[in-house]
Amino acid sequence: MSSEPMPAIILVEPQMGENIGATARAMLNFGLTDLRLVSPRDGWPNERAVAMASRADIVLENTRVFETTAEAIADLNHVFATTARTRDVIKKIATPRAAAAELRAHAVAGSQTGILFGKESVGLSREDVTLADSIISVPLNPDFSSINLAQAVLLVAYEWFQTGDATPPVQVHNEERPANKAELSHLFDRIERELDARGYFDPIMQRKHVILQNMRNMFQRLGLMESDVRAFQGIIKGLTMKLKDKNNDRDTP
Amino acid sequence: MSSEPMPAIILVEPQMGENIGATARAMLNFGLTDLRLVSPRDGWPNERAVAMASRADIVLENTRVFETTAEAIADLNHVFATTARTRDVIKKIATPRAAAAELRAHAVAGSQTGILFGKESVGLSREDVTLADSIISVPLNPDFSSINLAQAVLLVAYEWFQTGDATPPVQVHNEERPANKAELSHLFDRIERELDARGYFDPIMQRKHVILQNMRNMFQRLGLMESDVRAFQGIIKGLTMKLKDKNNDRDTP
């Protein structure tokens, strides 16, 4: 996968150095290192960007600066524009997840891609959006939609990373072995035997079958480990012991 | 869906008010409003949290503070612990995406859930992780894994929101109608006719069929709008006109 090109992140007219640094960190958390700036307000290099980037400053060392968006994307085959304003837009609008799938497909095919992000306060201009092939719009709470530049980069970079990450959705680290059906049966049987021996079911004999069935279902559902079964066996053993004699601290006969 | 409980976000020993405020913003962007704090370092309320939260301060107004993690999660049925340290952990480890699916399932079933996030520098203690049912671990670049508290909340809240959001993965806003097959055929036929009339294929007659087939495939693939076909028709018309007479600016006979 290292031979696949990675998407470039292009910040158009970024205002604050801290946001550029934060963008670098957001990118590197998800393996992206191609950062491009178009007319950064405070020029380049930028001390505040370096300070904020901290250990992600490797991204800043390779950052390229351009005067226009067109120049920044000249070598790219497919460009997404990230914007919240999608009215009157004729282009295709994708969620970050759908866009990431397309970005990965382009990368696998060897095509260079890029994602535009606009100025902190106002986003991308209509002209910049026109330069892109498609739009990314992040689904947000319609009553409160306020993510900042680095957060937008983070979410898109996160979705990109998931398309290539092999982490299983769920991992179970069992240091122990789940109890097998014989061990569970043995446990159920013992409980039934001890309850029978104490006449537990005598007043409710017509419900004994259902009660025992529910109990077996419950134990199945709990997903007990082998050590859990042994623990329950210990509890049953303890509960079925005779009470201690309070007077002389010896078992009553 | 408004009757479904939403996951609570629990910050354990948050250090900086700004991070609490940033957490509130991250939450509200994705419709979460139940924020709980366990022993915040600087007490509560916290001016810096309010300042950072800005228009998300509605989340802070309802924030509850607890002395212990156990108290903060007492009413919850299923708790996830977000942590990067997953060695020696016996619990199930889920990606944010898988955890979000489970959180939504619990919500639909009416169960209260919550997600623990630890102290900024060191994360959750082993004791706090033990209180949880499962773990969330965010897949990150193994060479640079450094997301801050609010970013971790953002990613988990984002995944939660996607499980309930109806935004289609891709939307196409065509103000125009895609060209239909008859219009495309008409265009291909015209091109073929004009090329034939000019003897274009004469030197390469054995390849004419393949060339025309490739041309038709290309026009199919371009996904032309009805107006695009009309534009091409205009180009063809223009290219097949006679040259202007340079001497007297009239068509040569």
Short mmCIF file of C-alpha atoms in Angstrom, two decimals:
data_model
loop_
_atom_site.label_atom_id
_atom_site.label_comp_id
_atom_site.label_asym_id
_atom_site.label_seq_id
_atom_site.Cartn_x
_atom_site.Cartn_y
_atom_site.Cartn_z
CA MET A 1 0.00 0.00 0.00
CA SER A 2 2.97 2.31 0.39
CA SER A 3 3.14 2.63 -3.38
CA GLU A 4 -0.33 4.11 -3.52
CA PRO A 5 -0.43 7.88 -3.64
CA MET A 6 -2.07 9.47 -0.62
CA PRO A 7 -4.57 12.32 -0.84
CA ALA A 8 -3.10 15.80 -0.59
CA ILE A 9 -4.63 18.16 1.94
CA ILE A 10 -4.90 21.68 0.56
CA LEU A 11 -5.67 24.61 2.82
CA VAL A 12 -6.85 27.62 0.83
CA GLU A 13 -5.93 30.93 2.44
CA PRO A 14 -5.50 29.56 5.96
CA GLN A 15 -5.53 32.42 8.43
CA MET A 16 -3.95 31.22 11.66
CA GLY A 17 -0.67 29.39 12.01
CA GLU A 18 -2.09 27.39 14.90
CA ASN A 19 -4.71 25.93 12.56
CA ILE A 20 -2.05 24.90 10.06
CA GLY A 21 -0.12 23.19 12.85
CA ALA A 22 -3.26 21.53 14.14
CA THR A 23 -3.99 20.37 10.59
CA ALA A 24 -0.53 18.80 10.38
CA ARG A 25 -1.21 16.86 13.59
CA ALA A 26 -4.65 15.79 12.40
CA MET A 27 -3.14 14.55 9.14
CA LEU A 28 -0.26 12.62 10.65
CA ASN A 29 -2.52 10.79 13.09
CA PHE A 30 -4.00 9.21 9.99
CA GLY A 31 -0.87 8.78 7.93
CA LEU A 32 -1.26 11.78 5.63
CA THR A 33 1.80 13.91 4.96
CA ASP A 34 1.15 15.89 1.74
CA LEU A 35 0.07 19.33 2.94
CA ARG A 36 -0.28 22.26 0.54
CA LEU A 37 -1.08 25.86 1.34
CA VAL A 38 -2.58 28.46 -0.98
CA SER A 39 -1.71 32.04 -0.03
CA PRO A 40 -1.46 31.54 3.72
CA ARG A 41 -2.36 34.85 5.36
CA ASP A 42 0.80 35.08 7.45
CA GLY A 43 3.18 33.69 4.84
CA TRP A 44 5.43 30.68 5.27
CA PRO A 45 7.19 29.32 7.24
CA ASN A 46 5.11 30.10 10.31
CA GLU A 47 6.39 29.75 13.87
CA ARG A 48 2.93 29.28 15.34
CA ALA A 49 2.27 26.44 12.96
CA VAL A 50 5.51 24.74 13.99
CA ALA A 51 4.76 25.21 17.67
CA MET A 52 1.28 23.77 17.36
CA ALA A 53 2.40 20.91 15.14
CA SER A 54 4.86 19.72 17.78
CA ARG A 55 6.04 16.23 16.77
CA ALA A 56 4.01 16.47 13.57
CA ASP A 57 6.33 19.15 12.24
CA ILE A 58 7.66 16.63 9.74
CA VAL A 59 4.52 17.40 7.78
CA LEU A 60 5.33 21.10 7.79
CA GLU A 61 8.86 20.51 6.54
CA ASN A 62 7.44 19.11 3.31
CA THR A 63 4.57 21.56 3.02
CA ARG A 64 4.37 23.34 -0.32
CA VAL A 65 3.02 26.83 -0.79
CA PHE A 66 1.21 28.09 -3.88
CA GLU A 67 -0.22 31.41 -4.99
CA THR A 68 -3.42 30.01 -6.45
CA THR A 69 -5.63 27.00 -5.87
CA ALA A 70 -5.30 26.04 -9.54
CA GLU A 71 -1.54 25.74 -9.14
CA ALA A 72 -1.88 23.74 -5.93
CA ILE A 73 -4.03 21.09 -7.62
CA ALA A 74 -2.38 21.09 -11.06
CA ASP A 75 -0.95 17.56 -10.66
CA LEU A 76 -4.08 16.03 -9.20
CA ASN A 77 -6.56 13.85 -11.06
CA HIS A 78 -9.45 14.10 -8.67
CA VAL A 79 -10.17 16.89 -6.23
CA PHE A 80 -12.77 17.10 -3.48
CA ALA A 81 -13.88 20.41 -1.99
CA THR A 82 -14.97 20.33 1.65
CA THR A 83 -17.78 22.75 2.26
CA ALA A 84 -20.88 23.17 4.38
CA ARG A 85 -22.68 25.30 1.82
CA THR A 86 -24.18 22.91 -0.66
CA ARG A 87 -27.06 24.95 -2.05
CA ASP A 88 -26.94 25.75 -5.77
CA VAL A 89 -24.16 23.26 -6.20
CA ILE A 90 -24.22 21.18 -9.33
CA LYS A 91 -21.49 18.82 -8.30
CA LYS A 92 -21.79 15.49 -6.59
CA ILE A 93 -21.95 15.80 -2.79
CA ALA A 94 -20.46 12.98 -0.74
CA THR A 95 -20.24 12.23 2.96
CA PRO A 96 -16.68 11.89 4.27
CA ARG A 97 -17.20 8.13 4.34
CA ALA A 98 -18.30 7.88 0.71
CA ALA A 99 -15.56 10.28 -0.37
CA ALA A 100 -12.95 8.21 1.46
CA ALA A 101 -14.02 5.10 -0.42
CA GLU A 102 -13.57 6.97 -3.72
CA LEU A 103 -10.25 8.42 -2.61
CA ARG A 104 -9.02 4.93 -1.79
CA ALA A 105 -10.21 3.62 -5.14
CA HIS A 106 -8.30 6.39 -6.92
CA ALA A 107 -5.20 5.69 -4.82
CA VAL A 108 -5.31 1.97 -5.59
CA ALA A 109 -5.56 2.89 -9.28
CA GLY A 110 -2.50 5.14 -8.91
CA SER A 111 -4.35 8.45 -9.32
CA GLN A 112 -3.35 11.50 -7.31
CA THR A 113 -6.17 13.07 -5.33
CA GLY A 114 -6.58 16.08 -3.09
CA ILE A 115 -9.04 17.63 -0.70
CA LEU A 116 -9.59 21.38 -0.46
CA PHE A 117 -10.40 23.12 2.81
CA GLY A 118 -11.28 26.81 2.90
CA LYS A 119 -10.57 29.84 5.04
CA GLU A 120 -11.47 29.46 8.71
CA SER A 121 -14.34 31.88 8.87
CA VAL A 122 -15.97 31.58 5.47
CA GLY A 123 -14.79 28.37 3.88
CA LEU A 124 -14.11 27.94 0.17
CA SER A 125 -15.08 30.48 -2.45
CA ARG A 126 -17.45 29.48 -5.27
CA GLU A 127 -14.51 29.68 -7.65
CA ASP A 128 -12.51 27.20 -5.59
CA VAL A 129 -15.46 24.84 -5.36
CA THR A 130 -15.78 25.03 -9.14
CA LEU A 131 -12.20 23.78 -9.50
CA ALA A 132 -13.08 20.58 -7.65
CA ASP A 133 -14.69 17.46 -9.10
CA SER A 134 -16.87 16.64 -6.12
CA ILE A 135 -17.85 18.00 -2.76
CA ILE A 136 -17.48 16.60 0.72
CA SER A 137 -20.03 17.70 3.26
CA VAL A 138 -19.78 16.45 6.86
CA PRO A 139 -23.16 15.39 8.29
CA LEU A 140 -23.64 17.47 11.44
CA ASN A 141 -26.37 18.40 13.89
CA PRO A 142 -28.47 20.90 11.91
CA ASP A 143 -29.05 22.87 15.13
CA PHE A 144 -25.35 23.22 15.83
CA SER A 145 -22.89 22.81 12.99
CA SER A 146 -19.61 24.28 14.01
CA ILE A 147 -16.47 22.31 13.41
CA ASN A 148 -13.18 24.11 12.93
CA LEU A 149 -10.63 23.65 10.16
CA ALA A 150 -8.46 21.07 11.93
CA GLN A 151 -11.54 19.11 12.99
CA ALA A 152 -12.80 18.96 9.42
CA VAL A 153 -9.38 17.72 8.31
CA LEU A 154 -9.39 15.21 11.20
CA LEU A 155 -12.74 13.71 10.23
CA VAL A 156 -11.88 13.38 6.54
CA ALA A 157 -8.42 11.99 7.35
CA TYR A 158 -9.99 9.58 9.84
CA GLU A 159 -12.39 8.25 7.21
CA TRP A 160 -9.52 7.91 4.71
CA PHE A 161 -7.51 5.91 7.26
CA GLN A 162 -10.39 3.55 8.03
CA THR A 163 -10.58 2.48 4.38
CA GLY A 164 -7.08 1.07 4.62
CA ASP A 165 -6.88 0.02 8.25
CA ALA A 166 -7.00 -3.64 9.12
CA THR A 167 -8.06 -3.25 12.76
CA PRO A 168 -11.01 -5.62 13.27
CA PRO A 169 -14.23 -3.88 14.34
CA VAL A 170 -14.21 -5.89 17.56
CA GLN A 171 -11.42 -7.77 19.27
CA VAL A 172 -11.77 -10.10 22.20
CA HIS A 173 -8.68 -10.67 24.30
CA ASN A 174 -9.60 -13.78 26.22
CA GLU A 175 -6.78 -14.82 28.45
CA GLU A 176 -9.20 -17.49 29.50
CA ARG A 177 -11.17 -20.12 27.71
CA PRO A 178 -14.94 -19.78 27.41
CA ALA A 179 -16.74 -22.55 29.31
CA ASN A 180 -17.76 -25.40 27.07
CA LYS A 181 -21.24 -26.92 27.01
CA ALA A 182 -20.30 -29.83 29.25
CA GLU A 183 -19.07 -27.49 31.98
CA LEU A 184 -22.24 -25.40 31.71
CA SER A 185 -24.41 -28.50 31.83
CA HIS A 186 -22.57 -29.72 34.88
CA LEU A 187 -23.25 -26.38 36.57
CA PHE A 188 -26.98 -26.35 35.67
CA ASP A 189 -27.35 -29.92 36.81
CA ARG A 190 -25.74 -29.22 40.16
CA ILE A 191 -27.98 -26.21 40.78
CA GLU A 192 -31.04 -28.27 39.92
CA ARG A 193 -29.90 -31.12 42.15
CA GLU A 194 -29.23 -28.89 45.14
CA LEU A 195 -32.55 -27.05 44.70
CA ASP A 196 -34.41 -30.36 44.40
CA ALA A 197 -32.69 -31.71 47.52
CA ARG A 198 -34.00 -28.70 49.44
CA GLY A 199 -37.56 -28.99 48.16
CA TYR A 200 -37.28 -25.62 46.44
CA PHE A 201 -39.65 -26.61 43.66
CA ASP A 202 -42.21 -28.46 45.77
CA PRO A 203 -44.69 -25.54 46.11
CA ILE A 204 -44.31 -24.63 42.45
CA MET A 205 -43.75 -28.01 40.78
CA GLN A 206 -45.79 -27.07 37.69
CA ARG A 207 -43.38 -24.24 36.96
CA LYS A 208 -40.17 -26.16 37.64
CA HIS A 209 -39.55 -26.93 34.00
CA VAL A 210 -39.92 -23.33 32.83
CA ILE A 211 -37.85 -21.99 35.71
CA LEU A 212 -35.00 -24.37 34.93
CA GLN A 213 -35.21 -23.59 31.22
CA ASN A 214 -34.99 -19.85 31.89
CA MET A 215 -32.05 -20.45 34.18
CA ARG A 216 -30.19 -22.45 31.53
CA ASN A 217 -30.91 -19.75 28.94
CA MET A 218 -29.57 -17.12 31.29
CA PHE A 219 -26.33 -18.96 31.94
CA GLN A 220 -25.90 -19.47 28.21
CA ARG A 221 -26.42 -15.79 27.55
CA LEU A 222 -23.88 -14.69 30.16
CA GLY A 223 -21.01 -16.01 28.07
CA LEU A 224 -19.21 -17.51 31.05
CA MET A 225 -15.51 -18.29 30.99
CA GLU A 226 -14.28 -21.61 32.36
CA SER A 227 -13.09 -19.82 35.49
CA ASP A 228 -16.52 -18.23 35.92
CA VAL A 229 -18.09 -21.68 36.04
CA ARG A 230 -15.59 -22.72 38.70
CA ALA A 231 -16.44 -19.55 40.64
CA PHE A 232 -20.15 -20.37 40.50
CA GLN A 233 -19.44 -23.94 41.58
CA GLY A 234 -17.62 -22.46 44.58
CA ILE A 235 -20.57 -20.20 45.39
CA ILE A 236 -22.97 -23.12 45.21
CA LYS A 237 -20.71 -25.19 47.45
CA GLY A 238 -20.53 -22.34 49.97
CA LEU A 239 -24.25 -21.66 49.96
CA THR A 240 -25.03 -25.31 50.56
CA MET A 241 -22.78 -25.58 53.63
CA LYS A 242 -24.26 -25.74 57.05
CA LEU A 243 -24.40 -22.53 59.03
CA LYS A 244 -21.72 -22.02 61.67
CA ASP A 245 -22.77 -22.43 65.30
CA LYS A 246 -22.81 -18.88 66.65
CA ASN A 247 -22.24 -19.99 70.23
CA ASN A 248 -19.01 -21.86 69.82
CA ASP A 249 -17.96 -21.03 66.28
CA ARG A 250 -18.15 -24.64 65.18
CA ASP A 251 -20.40 -26.12 62.51
CA THR A 252 -23.70 -27.12 64.05
CA PRO A 253 -24.26 -30.85 63.71
CA MET B 1 -35.67 8.77 17.59
CA SER B 2 -35.96 11.57 20.14
CA SER B 3 -37.30 9.03 22.63
CA GLU B 4 -34.11 7.03 22.45
CA PRO B 5 -31.60 7.78 25.19
CA MET B 6 -28.35 9.25 23.92
CA PRO B 7 -24.94 8.13 25.17
CA ALA B 8 -23.53 10.14 28.06
CA ILE B 9 -20.02 11.51 27.68
CA ILE B 10 -18.06 11.19 30.92
CA LEU B 11 -14.79 13.03 31.38
CA VAL B 12 -12.79 11.56 34.26
CA GLU B 13 -10.61 14.12 36.02
CA PRO B 14 -10.47 16.58 33.14
CA GLN B 15 -7.65 19.02 33.71
CA MET B 16 -8.25 22.08 31.54
CA GLY B 17 -11.47 24.02 31.28
CA GLU B 18 -10.76 24.67 27.61
CA ASN B 19 -10.88 20.92 26.96
CA ILE B 20 -14.24 20.64 28.69
CA GLY B 21 -15.56 23.48 26.55
CA ALA B 22 -14.11 21.94 23.42
CA THR B 23 -15.74 18.64 24.41
CA ALA B 24 -19.10 20.37 24.70
CA ARG B 25 -18.73 21.74 21.18
CA ALA B 26 -17.63 18.38 19.81
CA MET B 27 -20.66 16.75 21.42
CA LEU B 28 -23.23 19.24 20.23
CA ASN B 29 -22.04 19.05 16.64
CA PHE B 30 -23.27 15.49 16.76
CA GLY B 31 -26.37 15.96 18.86
CA LEU B 32 -25.02 14.79 22.21
CA THR B 33 -25.88 16.84 25.29
CA ASP B 34 -25.36 14.59 28.35
CA LEU B 35 -21.95 15.57 29.70
CA ARG B 36 -20.72 14.35 33.08
CA LEU B 37 -17.51 15.28 34.86
CA VAL B 38 -15.72 13.26 37.53
CA SER B 39 -13.58 15.38 39.87
CA PRO B 40 -12.66 18.12 37.40
CA ARG B 41 -9.28 19.50 38.46
CA ASP B 42 -10.42 23.13 38.58
CA GLY B 43 -13.88 22.47 40.03
CA TRP B 44 -17.14 23.51 38.47
CA PRO B 45 -18.44 25.74 36.99
CA ASN B 46 -15.43 26.77 34.97
CA GLU B 47 -15.15 30.07 33.09
CA ARG B 48 -12.65 28.75 30.59
CA ALA B 49 -14.97 25.91 29.71
CA VAL B 50 -17.81 28.35 29.11
CA ALA B 51 -15.63 30.61 26.99
CA MET B 52 -14.40 27.76 24.83
CA ALA B 53 -17.85 26.20 24.52
CA SER B 54 -19.24 29.41 23.04
CA ARG B 55 -22.68 28.63 21.58
CA ALA B 56 -22.42 25.07 22.88
CA ASP B 57 -22.66 26.29 26.46
CA ILE B 58 -26.14 24.76 26.63
CA VAL B 59 -24.31 21.48 27.14
CA LEU B 60 -22.41 22.93 30.08
CA GLU B 61 -25.57 24.21 31.73
CA ASN B 62 -26.79 20.62 32.09
CA THR B 63 -23.41 19.14 32.94
CA ARG B 64 -23.38 17.04 36.09
CA VAL B 65 -20.38 16.68 38.36
CA PHE B 66 -19.54 13.59 40.40
CA GLU B 67 -16.83 12.70 42.89
CA THR B 68 -16.22 9.20 41.53
CA THR B 69 -16.51 7.42 38.22
CA ALA B 70 -18.75 4.78 39.81
CA GLU B 71 -21.26 7.46 40.79
CA ALA B 72 -21.13 9.04 37.35
CA ILE B 73 -22.09 5.78 35.64
CA ALA B 74 -24.47 4.41 38.27
CA ASP B 75 -27.57 4.77 36.06
CA LEU B 76 -25.97 3.38 32.91
CA ASN B 77 -26.48 -0.09 31.52
CA HIS B 78 -23.52 -0.23 29.21
CA VAL B 79 -20.31 1.73 29.49
CA PHE B 80 -17.43 2.02 27.06
CA ALA B 81 -13.97 3.17 28.12
CA THR B 82 -11.95 5.03 25.49
CA THR B 83 -8.30 4.22 25.80
CA ALA B 84 -5.19 3.81 23.70
CA ARG B 85 -3.57 1.32 26.06
CA THR B 86 -5.10 -2.02 25.24
CA ARG B 87 -2.40 -4.40 26.46
CA ASP B 88 -3.35 -6.77 29.25
CA VAL B 89 -6.97 -5.86 28.78
CA ILE B 90 -9.48 -8.66 29.12
CA LYS B 91 -12.42 -6.69 27.82
CA LYS B 92 -13.77 -6.50 24.33
CA ILE B 93 -12.03 -3.82 22.25
CA ALA B 94 -14.08 -2.07 19.59
CA THR B 95 -13.32 0.53 16.96
CA PRO B 96 -15.39 3.72 17.27
CA ARG B 97 -17.48 2.53 14.35
CA ALA B 98 -18.30 -0.85 15.89
CA ALA B 99 -18.91 0.76 19.29
CA ALA B 100 -21.29 3.28 17.71
CA ALA B 101 -23.33 0.46 16.20
CA GLU B 102 -23.65 -1.13 19.63
CA LEU B 103 -24.46 2.19 21.28
CA ARG B 104 -27.24 2.74 18.77
CA ALA B 105 -28.58 -0.77 19.35
CA HIS B 106 -28.69 -0.10 23.09
CA ALA B 107 -30.38 3.26 22.52
CA VAL B 108 -33.03 1.72 20.29
CA ALA B 109 -33.66 -0.85 23.02
CA GLY B 110 -34.04 1.96 25.55
CA SER B 111 -30.81 1.29 27.46
CA GLN B 112 -28.71 4.10 28.85
CA THR B 113 -25.10 4.07 27.75
CA GLY B 114 -22.02 6.13 28.41
CA ILE B 115 -18.48 6.59 27.19
CA LEU B 116 -15.56 7.32 29.53
CA PHE B 117 -12.67 9.55 28.53
CA GLY B 118 -9.63 9.92 30.79
CA LYS B 119 -7.31 12.66 31.97
CA GLU B 120 -5.61 14.61 29.21
CA SER B 121 -2.07 13.42 29.77
CA VAL B 122 -2.47 9.86 30.93
CA GLY B 123 -5.95 8.71 29.99
CA LEU B 124 -8.09 6.41 32.14
CA SER B 125 -6.75 4.50 35.14
CA ARG B 126 -6.94 0.71 35.20
CA GLU B 127 -9.64 0.98 37.85
CA ASP B 128 -11.78 3.16 35.62
CA VAL B 129 -11.31 0.82 32.68
CA THR B 130 -12.41 -2.05 34.92
CA LEU B 131 -15.71 -0.27 35.58
CA ALA B 132 -16.52 -0.31 31.88
CA ASP B 133 -18.07 -3.14 29.89
CA SER B 134 -16.06 -2.66 26.73
CA ILE B 135 -13.25 -0.58 25.35
CA ILE B 136 -13.11 1.83 22.43
CA SER B 137 -9.75 2.23 20.76
CA VAL B 138 -9.38 4.66 17.85
CA PRO B 139 -7.34 3.21 14.97
CA LEU B 140 -4.47 5.64 14.43
CA ASN B 141 -1.14 5.82 12.63
CA PRO B 142 1.12 3.63 14.76
CA ASP B 143 4.00 6.03 14.06
CA PHE B 144 2.09 9.07 15.28
CA SER B 145 -0.87 8.53 17.59
CA SER B 146 -1.66 11.77 19.29
CA ILE B 147 -5.24 12.94 19.41
CA ASN B 148 -6.38 15.18 22.23
CA LEU B 149 -9.39 14.76 24.50
CA ALA B 150 -11.84 16.82 22.43
CA GLN B 151 -10.72 15.09 19.24
CA ALA B 152 -11.34 11.68 20.77
CA VAL B 153 -14.81 12.82 21.81
CA LEU B 154 -15.34 14.27 18.31
CA LEU B 155 -14.51 11.01 16.56
CA VAL B 156 -16.69 8.87 18.82
CA ALA B 157 -19.56 11.38 18.66
CA TYR B 158 -19.16 11.54 14.86
CA GLU B 159 -19.47 7.76 14.56
CA TRP B 160 -22.50 7.79 16.86
CA PHE B 161 -24.17 10.43 14.71
CA GLN B 162 -23.54 8.53 11.48
CA THR B 163 -25.50 5.53 12.79
CA GLY B 164 -28.62 7.65 12.96
CA ASP B 165 -28.06 10.11 10.14
CA ALA B 166 -30.06 9.75 6.98
CA THR B 167 -27.75 11.75 4.69
CA PRO B 168 -27.17 9.61 1.61
CA PRO B 169 -23.52 8.69 0.99
CA VAL B 170 -23.64 10.51 -2.34
CA GLN B 171 -26.06 13.11 -3.66
CA VAL B 172 -26.25 14.39 -7.17
CA HIS B 173 -27.85 17.79 -7.70
CA ASN B 174 -28.55 17.75 -11.39
CA GLU B 175 -30.24 20.94 -12.47
CA GLU B 176 -30.01 19.35 -15.88
CA ARG B 177 -31.14 16.09 -17.32
CA PRO B 178 -28.57 13.44 -18.31
CA ALA B 179 -28.58 12.83 -22.05
CA ASN B 180 -30.67 9.83 -23.00
CA LYS B 181 -29.47 7.04 -25.28
CA ALA B 182 -31.23 8.46 -28.36
CA GLU B 183 -29.47 11.80 -27.99
CA LEU B 184 -26.12 10.05 -27.54
CA SER B 185 -26.76 7.84 -30.55
CA HIS B 186 -27.67 10.88 -32.63
CA LEU B 187 -24.37 12.48 -31.65
CA PHE B 188 -22.24 9.38 -32.43
CA ASP B 189 -24.02 8.94 -35.77
CA ARG B 190 -23.38 12.56 -36.73
CA ILE B 191 -19.69 12.28 -35.89
CA GLU B 192 -19.42 9.08 -37.91
CA ARG B 193 -21.26 10.63 -40.84
CA GLU B 194 -19.12 13.74 -40.94
CA LEU B 195 -15.88 11.72 -40.63
CA ASP B 196 -17.04 9.36 -43.39
CA ALA B 197 -17.94 12.29 -45.65
CA ARG B 198 -14.38 13.57 -45.27
CA GLY B 199 -12.74 10.22 -46.00
CA TYR B 200 -11.27 10.15 -42.49
CA PHE B 201 -11.39 6.37 -42.27
CA ASP B 202 -10.22 5.62 -45.83
CA PRO B 203 -6.55 4.99 -44.97
CA ILE B 204 -7.51 2.94 -41.89
CA MET B 205 -10.75 1.25 -42.99
CA GLN B 206 -9.93 -2.00 -41.18
CA ARG B 207 -9.81 -0.12 -37.88
CA LYS B 208 -12.92 1.98 -38.43
CA HIS B 209 -15.16 -0.33 -36.45
CA VAL B 210 -12.92 -0.43 -33.39
CA ILE B 211 -12.30 3.31 -33.48
CA LEU B 212 -16.03 4.05 -33.56
CA GLN B 213 -16.71 1.54 -30.79
CA ASN B 214 -14.09 3.16 -28.56
CA MET B 215 -15.56 6.55 -29.32
CA ARG B 216 -19.06 5.42 -28.35
CA ASN B 217 -17.71 3.86 -25.14
CA MET B 218 -15.95 7.10 -24.29
CA PHE B 219 -19.04 9.23 -24.77
CA GLN B 220 -21.02 6.77 -22.65
CA ARG B 221 -18.45 6.95 -19.88
CA LEU B 222 -18.39 10.76 -19.79
CA GLY B 223 -21.89 10.86 -18.36
CA LEU B 224 -22.99 13.75 -20.59
CA MET B 225 -25.90 15.97 -19.70
CA GLU B 226 -28.45 16.83 -22.39
CA SER B 227 -26.88 20.28 -22.65
CA ASP B 228 -23.44 18.73 -23.11
CA VAL B 229 -24.71 16.83 -26.14
CA ARG B 230 -26.05 20.06 -27.59
CA ALA B 231 -22.67 21.70 -26.94
CA PHE B 232 -20.88 18.90 -28.79
CA GLN B 233 -23.36 19.16 -31.65
CA GLY B 234 -22.44 22.85 -31.85
CA ILE B 235 -18.73 22.05 -31.88
CA ILE B 236 -19.23 19.55 -34.68
CA LYS B 237 -21.25 22.04 -36.65
CA GLY B 238 -18.56 24.66 -36.22
CA LEU B 239 -15.69 22.37 -37.12
CA THR B 240 -17.42 21.29 -40.32
CA MET B 241 -17.96 24.83 -41.59
CA LYS B 242 -15.89 26.17 -44.40
CA LEU B 243 -12.94 28.34 -43.50
CA LYS B 244 -13.39 32.08 -43.80
CA ASP B 245 -11.72 33.77 -46.80
CA LYS B 246 -8.84 35.73 -45.23
CA ASN B 247 -8.71 38.24 -48.08
CA ASN B 248 -12.22 39.56 -47.94
CA ASP B 249 -13.61 38.00 -44.78
CA ARG B 250 -16.26 36.11 -46.68
CA ASP B 251 -16.72 32.33 -46.86
CA THR B 252 -14.73 30.96 -49.76
CA PRO B 253 -17.04 29.35 -52.30
#
